[in-house]
Amino acid sequence: MAAAGAGPGAGVEALAASVLDFVSGQQDGRGAEVAAGVKDGRWTVLQLVEALGFCLENTDPRMRGRGIQLLSQVLLQCYSLLQEKEVLHLVLFYESRLQDHHLVIPSVLQGLRALSMCEVLSPGLAVSVLKAIFQEVHVQSLMQLDRHTVYSIITNFMSTREEELKGLGADFTFGFIQVMDGEKDPRNLLVAFQIVRDLIAKDYSLGPFVEELFEVTSCYFPVDFTPPPNDPHGIQREDLILSLRAVLASTPQFAEFLLPLLIEKLDSELQSAKLDSLQTLTACCAIYGQKELQEFLPSLWSSLRREVFQTASEKIEAECLAALHALSACLSRSVLSSDSEDLLDSFLSSILQDCRHHLCEPDMKLVWPSAKLLQAAAGASLRTYHRITRSVLPLLLEQYTKHTQSSQRRTILEMLLGFLELQQKWGHVEEDESTLLSLQDPVCSVVFSALTDPSVQLQLVGIKALTVLGSLQGFLSSSGLELVVDHLIRLALHEEDSQSSEAAMEAAGSLAPTYPEVFSGRMVPRLEEELQSGTEARNTEDMVSVCQSLHRVALQCQQDVEGCWYFHQTVVPCLLAMAVQAAMQESTHTLPGKALLEEEVLAAMIPVISAATTHLSPELAAQSVSHVVPLFLNGEVSFLPQNSFPCSFQPFGDGECLEAQRRLVALLMAFVCSLPRDVAIPQQEWLLRELLALSCSCNCPFTATTAAKCFAGLVNKHPAGQQLDEILQLAVNRMEPGLAEGPHRTQALTLLLWVTKALVLRYHPLSSCLTDKLLGLLGDTELGPTAADGFSLLMAESPDVLHKGCHADVRIMFRQRFFTDNVPKLVQGFHGAGPDVKANYLKGLSHVLNHLPKPVLVTELPTLLSLLLEALSCSDRVVQLSTLSCLHPLLLEAPQIMSLHVDTLVTKFLNLTSSPTMAVRIAALRCAHALTSLPTTVLLPYKGRVIRALAKPLDDKKRLVRKEAVAARGEWFLLGSPGR
């Protein structure tokens, strides 16, 4: 070892003293000091070896062990500083020590681990070290940590000296097998399994030891491991299962040994063993070929069939189906010659033989297991799909006709649906080989018959099947498509059961992007039919349903540029034409068109037009707006279909006879407020003035509100500058006298609210002035309550205008800014208000707080909590509800602050559980429940009182109240229990 280091070092005496302290067992901390000294150059490794000389040659193995322990500890921290020659001498030294006393071996292995990480390791040394370990060390007699060290040495060498180790041939594999054989510790097994994976993945020679390598790993299958309580290592059973599975499924060379093992475990009674076997089989199929599987296919099929036919476990069934799918896919990939073709075909024939006949018994137990097995195999490849559907689809169609009960037909159609859904995997229906295409007429006939069956459950399956058929490109003819749409419209509009109606609308929405012309082309005429059919309430409901269906179609068409434009240019003009026609009929007292002018119908048309407009390209939007705006300002109807109207269209004109026409401003709002911001609106200043006048003077609340919203939506997107300033000043001039007195105060307030919202969203300077006007109205006995509710409008997301989806100018954090600017004013106004209007300030405040991001609210809580508690005493149920909904999350997110007011909170919540308003009772009980998240020590004095008080709502006449009371009281009962 004399050549292990070179050069003079400082403080050799200090080194000797540190070594002596460590070796004698007095101070373990000296090891770190010595390592630090070698690192910073005070001492060399040679000097350390020389200082250790006396103990390395000591006859006492404990003394030798301490010496080597110190050297190894230093090397583990300083191995990167070693020179190639130093490494050589150290390796030779450590190898010779592998024959030493068993007390010394752990420290020797630590030293070799350090050296295995050296980049300057000479060629041949890695092989030399491993040979020495394989020959001299009985690894499995070592402690866990020392065995882990051996695995680490092997892993390090495999990472850096792969070619050298491969030079050992199968001897390396055999040596590792001896090292691993009998390993039981999960920490070591994870490393050992990874080494086996690397041996296989990196193509190390296994030689004649394939079976031995399999045996040394498969003995752990299936994994039976439960981590001890409070296990610091965090190794779970699942970690070992996945790691072992990766080994077993890593090479086809294991197949002849593994497949019999899997079949054996599948036949056992242990559920976990079955699951593991099935999942491992599925993993193996990814790399196996027909050669590996051929011998075992009959046994595998027998086991899988038995488990699916007999198991009571959904998990086992699912894994069996996954394994069968994987087997079928594996055989499909292996179709390279006529022989292997026969193997796939014979396997599928076995499945058909054992399952097909059960499909004829829709009431019997084995019908669904059989269908699932057939579908699992059919879904593996296009080849398996054709082979199985060729046999099964005609049978199912025959059985559907044969059985007449709705429940039996539903079962058969659900099975048929499963096979139809598999066809979706391959998209277009190919003409050659396609069983489905050859059965087009009977399949459609069966599905259409289900849609007219009185059984809702059969209808629902039929709608699903219809959706799948519609998604298969090339399957439905044009007449078939029209029939599909007609069925969906009929179900959506006239089916009494809401499930069928909803499902039909969903189906229309999903198919519309594929066939926009067919859907919109047949839906709009249906809307016209509903319009002509009378004015009963049912007619209104039907038109709303049509509009809802059109809206879903519009949303789906947004994803497709052509579909979006077609929908827009077809549906929007038709809707406008029908509405204009109805309004003119009303104006001239001709044919009845009232149903289309109902608020519910117009409100349902708004999202249709909006959805059709928001995704238009700027060019198409500009083209469209050049028609729609002149329609409303000039009565220019030439672009509308069937435009022979009985009178002129003047929605902004005067006179009672035009009231119906004015209501259509809602449709104008839907269009212009959904346009991209960069689309220029023709005659915009004129339009804004007309909207302003209508919103302030119209006696119809619906019309006045939509005009105000339309004005606000345009103002929000209007470029800054003199024109905007002038129109805003005009609005203020109209609002102020309207708010002061007269018959239109409510309309003026509505306009104020919407314009304020439009400006608040974009941080316009005038917004603060308008907000101050609104704050001033809280003291008004007539308008105060409505003004207070207006704060909710300012803060909430608007569904039809002034949101990002319709391209509104919405700045981030506008709510936080509004809070900062106005909550102090609300608080100040509350303290100075008279008793008859105090509630208005509380209501406004609670609306603002309810829409504020919770992190912001928590930071402001200390200054506002007393006011919120006071709001709970307000007699206004809206204030109570809003405040309770504000406090509920705070109890969960700011328990320390809320704890300071627990006495008041308990009293207020319990009082409100007796409120005459059900919603208030429910909210109060939820808050009482949330109180239990506060520190237990704070709550315990109130436990008895709360439990007694919560007994009363247990007998509440409303079920929802009783439900909340049970939940809250249960948590209070558990308060202070062990483990809480």
XYZ file of C-alpha atoms in Angstrom, residues 687-697 707 711 727 730-732 734-735 751:
20
model
C -77.158 52.033 -32.226
C -75.833 52.988 -28.792
C -78.137 56.024 -28.610
C -81.163 53.930 -29.548
C -80.294 51.285 -26.947
C -79.777 53.971 -24.330
C -83.154 55.534 -25.026
C -84.920 52.164 -24.995
C -83.328 51.047 -21.734
C -84.426 54.230 -19.942
C -87.970 54.576 -21.267
C -81.294 46.962 -24.050
C -75.521 48.923 -24.411
C -71.623 58.261 -25.189
C -74.886 60.916 -22.549
C -75.691 57.790 -20.504
C -74.983 59.603 -17.229
C -80.037 60.096 -19.033
C -79.571 58.070 -15.851
C -78.861 50.669 -16.774
